[in-house]
């Protein structure tokens, strides 16, 4: 068998019964030694990689649909489809499949899986029974036809035979003509039978039947049949909705009649699937797979046809950005683009890339900047959805646009600031829009997607831009709500918004290091955040605590010194003490914070023990604070040992005894440093100039390892007075 190569798209059906595009390539049929048989191979047109390798199994049921589709299942929940660019290519591969299976290429399905008893029963039937014999298409025979259609649904072979029979001699159109007769005569019994017939025909899952049923002259009769469900007292009014209530709005007139017909058809078929047909049972789910495919490929075709119409998209954008366009017209244009972007998700990756690049070139981002600032909530919601499609497609494209804005506009109307303000001003009590916008901001500032090799400076440039122009806008509600440390604004919706902002700031601490650190220090931001520990809303107090926990988790001494200098553990410890012995999430989170510190952060351990241990030592239901005290004592012993070793190494024997006594009696390095000066001056004949390099090295070591600087004790006047009496002149200070 010679190879044939045709351009195709490869699709797989996901768990939600939606088709996922796996790429575009060229298909061939060839013998694969590893699979021991003729197989379908698809190699990507971009790089030649293998998109599909599927052996043509003798027992697999292949279906040919809409002249350019071949669909089959390779496992219980793994459906595949090849969508051909040309009908000729589809026909050729179909012939190869049928040749391997020994089937007639005129069929649209090679076979269906059936059980052994059914197979034996049909093998005994004469060969002349190729089709199911249908009763005459008459009013009196409708019940018989309905019973026949219902009876074949459990048998794959009989479904196939019935489908072939229905497609012969225009039988389906004759049935739909009977619907008009029954409705004119108000023949409810006949209408109920037609409901069962049409529903059963849809469950035959045949694309060729769908082409007839969903054509312009038949589809409304199909909808009419499905109105007369026997289980309902009164028929539904689906046709009235589709023809009178549902309005087809052309934001710009569509001149292509084929495109108009395809849009109408897709909307109506989607309505049949989503609204009219009942939710299929577990046993019926696969019966409508072809209907799902029909809708999917219609949407692909609609987007492709619109993309190819350059005049149409240009005119849409011209009106969208024209200041003279009325608000109602702009609303329709935005809703059109929202649906257009949603349909574009059905495109293959290359075409989807071209689609969004086309929108970007036409000016979608400046247009969104305008409409997202409008008062109309529906317009803003639709614009947010469009913006989310763009961010998901290419965060870099959005970042590139916003970084060019400061050269052209004021800070207040920058696109990202517009997004932030919309998040802050969300009127939804549940802040649904704010949550969505916060997710988009997080994507835009995430360094993980700033690694494009084409622009290595993107991360630095964009983060500098964001912290210069946007961060102050994001933190306005937080700073405004924490002016008063004792009485922070505390109504529920504000608390929800602050929690969202803190979540984003916590993300920044973890991923932005330098920029966020500078911002926190300059704004004293952690102190303001910790005001929220007083909130009556526990979730907000937890968000504030999580922000501090993430800062401490960086193990950055700049942060540690900032916390120590500002006494920023005080609100956390006050919250712990106010919580008492209640065992709750807040208590556990605070205890976990101190457990983390206990592991290795020496400067914070010393600060906590020196300043807060008296308040914490009574807490005995956990061993956390006793553990902190133990780590503090261990570090004290290690410091003493290090100092003694340094004294032995650097000082003359005549100095060692007194200095070692000082070290043993005084743990705090500043006391050691002060008293060491006394020894140094005395031993060097009161001349600081005569200090040896070894001694200077020791003092430098003390300065390096000290928990505080080498400074005099301001409160140790008695000791200084005693030393001054022994010294003929005041001792000089040692520079740090």
Tab-separated table of N, CA, C and O in Angstrom, residues 182-249:
chain	number	residue	atom	x	y	z
A	182	UNK	N	-50.019	17.016	11.116
A	182	UNK	CA	-50.507	16.732	12.464
A	182	UNK	C	-50.773	18.015	13.247
A	182	UNK	O	-51.757	18.108	13.993
A	183	UNK	N	-49.913	18.991	13.062
A	183	UNK	CA	-50.097	20.239	13.808
A	183	UNK	C	-51.323	20.987	13.303
A	183	UNK	O	-52.086	21.552	14.103
A	184	UNK	N	-51.546	20.973	11.980
A	184	UNK	CA	-52.738	21.629	11.431
A	184	UNK	C	-54.008	20.967	11.942
A	184	UNK	O	-55.029	21.640	12.195
A	185	UNK	N	-53.977	19.630	12.094
A	185	UNK	CA	-55.147	18.880	12.558
A	185	UNK	C	-55.222	18.805	14.075
A	185	UNK	O	-56.170	18.215	14.612
A	186	UNK	N	-54.214	19.371	14.767
A	186	UNK	CA	-54.102	19.254	16.221
A	186	UNK	C	-54.168	17.789	16.662
A	186	UNK	O	-54.825	17.429	17.648
A	187	UNK	N	-53.462	16.953	15.908
A	187	UNK	CA	-53.419	15.504	16.187
A	187	UNK	C	-52.347	15.261	17.250
A	187	UNK	O	-51.183	15.020	16.927
A	188	UNK	N	-52.711	15.344	18.548
A	188	UNK	CA	-51.732	15.246	19.631
A	188	UNK	C	-51.073	13.866	19.673
A	188	UNK	O	-49.877	13.761	19.956
A	189	UNK	N	-51.829	12.840	19.374
A	189	UNK	CA	-51.235	11.494	19.412
A	189	UNK	C	-50.142	11.374	18.353
A	189	UNK	O	-49.044	10.866	18.610
A	190	UNK	N	-50.440	11.862	17.172
A	190	UNK	CA	-49.441	11.822	16.107
A	190	UNK	C	-48.225	12.687	16.442
A	190	UNK	O	-47.071	12.314	16.172
A	191	UNK	N	-48.468	13.850	17.051
A	191	UNK	CA	-47.362	14.736	17.436
A	191	UNK	C	-46.474	14.084	18.500
A	191	UNK	O	-45.242	14.233	18.466
A	192	UNK	N	-47.099	13.351	19.430
A	192	UNK	CA	-46.304	12.648	20.442
A	192	UNK	C	-45.451	11.557	19.809
A	192	UNK	O	-44.294	11.346	20.209
A	193	UNK	N	-46.001	10.860	18.821
A	193	UNK	CA	-45.212	9.839	18.116
A	193	UNK	C	-44.046	10.482	17.359
A	193	UNK	O	-42.922	9.938	17.342
A	194	UNK	N	-44.302	11.630	16.752
A	194	UNK	CA	-43.227	12.307	16.016
A	194	UNK	C	-42.117	12.773	16.959
A	194	UNK	O	-40.940	12.779	16.589
A	195	UNK	N	-42.490	13.181	18.181
A	195	UNK	CA	-41.460	13.531	19.176
A	195	UNK	C	-40.531	12.335	19.413
A	195	UNK	O	-39.294	12.481	19.397
A	196	UNK	N	-41.127	11.148	19.630
A	196	UNK	CA	-40.320	9.949	19.880
A	196	UNK	C	-39.460	9.601	18.669
A	196	UNK	O	-38.303	9.188	18.802
A	197	UNK	N	-40.023	9.790	17.474
A	197	UNK	CA	-39.279	9.458	16.248
A	197	UNK	C	-38.073	10.387	16.088
A	197	UNK	O	-36.936	9.940	15.885
A	198	UNK	N	-38.292	11.714	16.181
A	198	UNK	CA	-37.207	12.680	15.962
A	198	UNK	C	-36.137	12.537	17.040
A	198	UNK	O	-34.927	12.571	16.748
A	199	UNK	N	-36.556	12.375	18.292
A	199	UNK	CA	-35.569	12.176	19.378
A	199	UNK	C	-34.745	10.929	19.126
A	199	UNK	O	-33.513	10.932	19.278
A	200	UNK	N	-35.405	9.833	18.701
A	200	UNK	CA	-34.677	8.604	18.405
A	200	UNK	C	-33.721	8.747	17.242
A	200	UNK	O	-32.603	8.225	17.261
A	201	UNK	N	-34.149	9.511	16.197
A	201	UNK	CA	-33.272	9.717	15.036
A	201	UNK	C	-32.030	10.515	15.445
A	201	UNK	O	-30.918	10.228	14.972
A	202	UNK	N	-32.186	11.500	16.337
A	202	UNK	CA	-31.013	12.238	16.830
A	202	UNK	C	-30.052	11.301	17.547
A	202	UNK	O	-28.825	11.420	17.416
A	203	UNK	N	-30.596	10.335	18.288
A	203	UNK	CA	-29.754	9.391	19.020
A	203	UNK	C	-29.107	8.343	18.104
A	203	UNK	O	-28.238	7.592	18.552
A	204	UNK	N	-29.512	8.314	16.828
A	204	UNK	CA	-28.792	7.440	15.888
A	204	UNK	C	-27.369	7.944	15.651
A	204	UNK	O	-26.510	7.206	15.174
A	205	UNK	N	-27.152	9.242	15.923
A	205	UNK	CA	-25.785	9.784	15.929
A	205	UNK	C	-25.152	9.771	14.542
A	205	UNK	O	-23.967	9.469	14.388
A	206	UNK	N	-25.941	10.107	13.510
A	206	UNK	CA	-25.448	10.042	12.138
A	206	UNK	C	-25.338	11.441	11.538
A	206	UNK	O	-26.325	12.189	11.452
A	207	UNK	N	-24.144	11.790	11.116
A	207	UNK	CA	-23.898	13.117	10.562
A	207	UNK	C	-24.712	13.368	9.298
A	207	UNK	O	-25.206	14.478	9.074
A	208	UNK	N	-24.891	12.332	8.457
A	208	UNK	CA	-25.636	12.512	7.210
A	208	UNK	C	-27.095	12.873	7.488
A	208	UNK	O	-27.697	13.693	6.779
A	209	UNK	N	-27.672	12.271	8.533
A	209	UNK	CA	-29.043	12.614	8.908
A	209	UNK	C	-29.120	14.041	9.449
A	209	UNK	O	-30.081	14.768	9.201
A	210	UNK	N	-28.085	14.441	10.199
A	210	UNK	CA	-28.060	15.800	10.744
A	210	UNK	C	-28.028	16.832	9.627
A	210	UNK	O	-28.648	17.904	9.733
A	211	UNK	N	-27.313	16.541	8.558
A	211	UNK	CA	-27.235	17.480	7.444
A	211	UNK	C	-28.625	17.748	6.873
A	211	UNK	O	-28.948	18.874	6.482
A	212	UNK	N	-29.455	16.705	6.839
A	212	UNK	CA	-30.826	16.871	6.338
A	212	UNK	C	-31.697	17.581	7.371
A	212	UNK	O	-32.384	18.558	7.071
A	213	UNK	N	-31.636	17.107	8.616
A	213	UNK	CA	-32.527	17.613	9.668
A	213	UNK	C	-32.247	19.069	10.025
A	213	UNK	O	-33.156	19.812	10.398
A	214	UNK	N	-30.971	19.485	9.905
A	214	UNK	CA	-30.596	20.834	10.321
A	214	UNK	C	-30.471	21.797	9.152
A	214	UNK	O	-29.948	22.906	9.302
A	215	UNK	N	-30.961	21.382	8.000
A	215	UNK	CA	-30.968	22.292	6.853
A	215	UNK	C	-32.026	23.368	7.074
A	215	UNK	O	-32.930	23.238	7.911
A	216	UNK	N	-31.935	24.462	6.331
A	216	UNK	CA	-32.832	25.604	6.540
A	216	UNK	C	-34.307	25.229	6.443
A	216	UNK	O	-35.145	25.737	7.201
A	217	UNK	N	-34.648	24.330	5.510
A	217	UNK	CA	-36.061	24.027	5.297
A	217	UNK	C	-36.599	22.943	6.228
A	217	UNK	O	-37.789	22.639	6.193
A	218	UNK	N	-35.724	22.362	7.092
A	218	UNK	CA	-36.181	21.279	7.974
A	218	UNK	C	-36.030	21.579	9.463
A	218	UNK	O	-36.762	21.014	10.280
A	219	UNK	N	-35.061	22.427	9.848
A	219	UNK	CA	-34.679	22.511	11.260
A	219	UNK	C	-35.817	23.014	12.148
A	219	UNK	O	-36.002	22.522	13.272
A	220	UNK	N	-36.646	23.952	11.657
A	220	UNK	CA	-37.728	24.440	12.511
A	220	UNK	C	-38.804	23.376	12.704
A	220	UNK	O	-39.457	23.326	13.758
A	221	UNK	N	-38.995	22.487	11.717
A	221	UNK	CA	-39.920	21.368	11.900
A	221	UNK	C	-39.366	20.373	12.917
A	221	UNK	O	-40.134	19.786	13.696
A	222	UNK	N	-38.039	20.178	12.922
A	222	UNK	CA	-37.417	19.317	13.930
A	222	UNK	C	-37.664	19.890	15.321
A	222	UNK	O	-38.054	19.179	16.262
A	223	UNK	N	-37.442	21.210	15.468
A	223	UNK	CA	-37.697	21.869	16.757
A	223	UNK	C	-39.168	21.721	17.136
A	223	UNK	O	-39.514	21.459	18.302
A	224	UNK	N	-40.076	21.866	16.131
A	224	UNK	CA	-41.507	21.720	16.399
A	224	UNK	C	-41.854	20.334	16.911
A	224	UNK	O	-42.636	20.195	17.873
A	225	UNK	N	-41.298	19.300	16.309
A	225	UNK	CA	-41.544	17.931	16.787
A	225	UNK	C	-41.114	17.769	18.237
A	225	UNK	O	-41.798	17.101	19.029
A	226	UNK	N	-39.990	18.377	18.592
A	226	UNK	CA	-39.446	18.214	19.943
A	226	UNK	C	-40.199	19.054	20.982
A	226	UNK	O	-39.927	18.949	22.175
A	227	UNK	N	-41.167	19.867	20.522
A	227	UNK	CA	-41.988	20.608	21.478
A	227	UNK	C	-43.032	19.717	22.150
A	227	UNK	O	-43.493	20.006	23.252
A	228	UNK	N	-43.410	18.622	21.468
A	228	UNK	CA	-44.549	17.819	21.915
A	228	UNK	C	-44.086	16.579	22.681
A	228	UNK	O	-44.350	15.442	22.294
A	229	UNK	N	-43.403	16.843	23.802
A	229	UNK	CA	-42.976	15.764	24.694
A	229	UNK	C	-44.226	15.184	25.370
A	229	UNK	O	-44.977	15.907	26.037
A	230	UNK	N	-44.470	13.868	25.231
A	230	UNK	CA	-45.674	13.256	25.828
A	230	UNK	C	-45.750	13.421	27.342
A	230	UNK	O	-46.842	13.358	27.916
A	231	UNK	N	-44.597	13.642	27.992
A	231	UNK	CA	-44.602	13.756	29.454
A	231	UNK	C	-45.043	15.140	29.929
A	231	UNK	O	-45.226	15.351	31.128
A	232	UNK	N	-45.233	16.078	29.003
A	232	UNK	CA	-45.627	17.436	29.372
A	232	UNK	C	-47.120	17.641	29.122
A	232	UNK	O	-47.677	17.146	28.126
A	233	UNK	N	-47.759	18.388	30.014
A	233	UNK	CA	-49.184	18.682	29.855
A	233	UNK	C	-49.394	19.611	28.669
A	233	UNK	O	-50.289	19.413	27.846
A	234	UNK	N	-48.551	20.642	28.562
A	234	UNK	CA	-48.625	21.593	27.465
A	234	UNK	C	-47.309	21.578	26.690
A	234	UNK	O	-46.236	21.432	27.274
A	235	UNK	N	-47.369	21.698	25.381
A	235	UNK	CA	-46.121	21.717	24.602
A	235	UNK	C	-45.306	22.973	24.891
A	235	UNK	O	-45.843	24.018	25.243
A	236	UNK	N	-44.006	22.847	24.743
A	236	UNK	CA	-43.123	24.004	24.882
A	236	UNK	C	-43.256	24.912	23.658
A	236	UNK	O	-43.797	24.502	22.613
A	237	UNK	N	-42.748	26.133	23.769
A	237	UNK	CA	-42.841	27.087	22.664
A	237	UNK	C	-41.448	27.456	22.165
A	237	UNK	O	-41.074	28.633	22.115
A	238	UNK	N	-40.692	26.439	21.778
A	238	UNK	CA	-39.312	26.668	21.346
A	238	UNK	C	-39.238	27.450	20.035
A	238	UNK	O	-38.376	28.313	19.867
A	239	UNK	N	-40.129	27.153	19.105
A	239	UNK	CA	-40.085	27.871	17.821
A	239	UNK	C	-40.401	29.355	18.010
A	239	UNK	O	-39.801	30.211	17.365
A	240	UNK	N	-41.334	29.627	18.918
A	240	UNK	CA	-41.667	31.028	19.189
A	240	UNK	C	-40.461	31.761	19.757
A	240	UNK	O	-40.191	32.920	19.390
A	241	UNK	N	-39.729	31.082	20.627
A	241	UNK	CA	-38.522	31.706	21.186
A	241	UNK	C	-37.485	31.958	20.100
A	241	UNK	O	-36.905	33.046	20.021
A	242	UNK	N	-37.246	30.955	19.253
A	242	UNK	CA	-36.191	31.070	18.238
A	242	UNK	C	-36.528	32.094	17.160
A	242	UNK	O	-35.626	32.735	16.606
A	243	UNK	N	-37.826	32.258	16.861
A	243	UNK	CA	-38.190	33.153	15.759
A	243	UNK	C	-38.565	34.562	16.217
A	243	UNK	O	-38.413	35.523	15.454
A	244	UNK	N	-39.049	34.694	17.481
A	244	UNK	CA	-39.523	36.001	17.931
A	244	UNK	C	-38.693	36.592	19.068
A	244	UNK	O	-38.377	37.781	19.057
A	245	UNK	N	-38.362	35.758	20.058
A	245	UNK	CA	-37.634	36.275	21.220
A	245	UNK	C	-36.146	36.424	20.926
A	245	UNK	O	-35.542	37.470	21.183
A	246	UNK	N	-35.544	35.344	20.410
A	246	UNK	CA	-34.109	35.380	20.098
A	246	UNK	C	-33.887	36.217	18.845
A	246	UNK	O	-34.442	35.916	17.788
A	247	UNK	N	-33.120	37.274	18.980
A	247	UNK	CA	-32.868	38.174	17.857
A	247	UNK	C	-31.422	38.046	17.393
A	247	UNK	O	-30.493	38.055	18.199
A	248	UNK	N	-31.255	37.924	16.090
A	248	UNK	CA	-29.916	37.876	15.511
A	248	UNK	C	-29.455	39.306	15.272
A	248	UNK	O	-30.002	40.012	14.426
A	249	UNK	N	-28.471	39.725	16.050
A	249	UNK	CA	-27.990	41.093	15.950
A	249	UNK	C	-26.734	41.143	15.100
A	249	UNK	O	-25.737	40.491	15.412
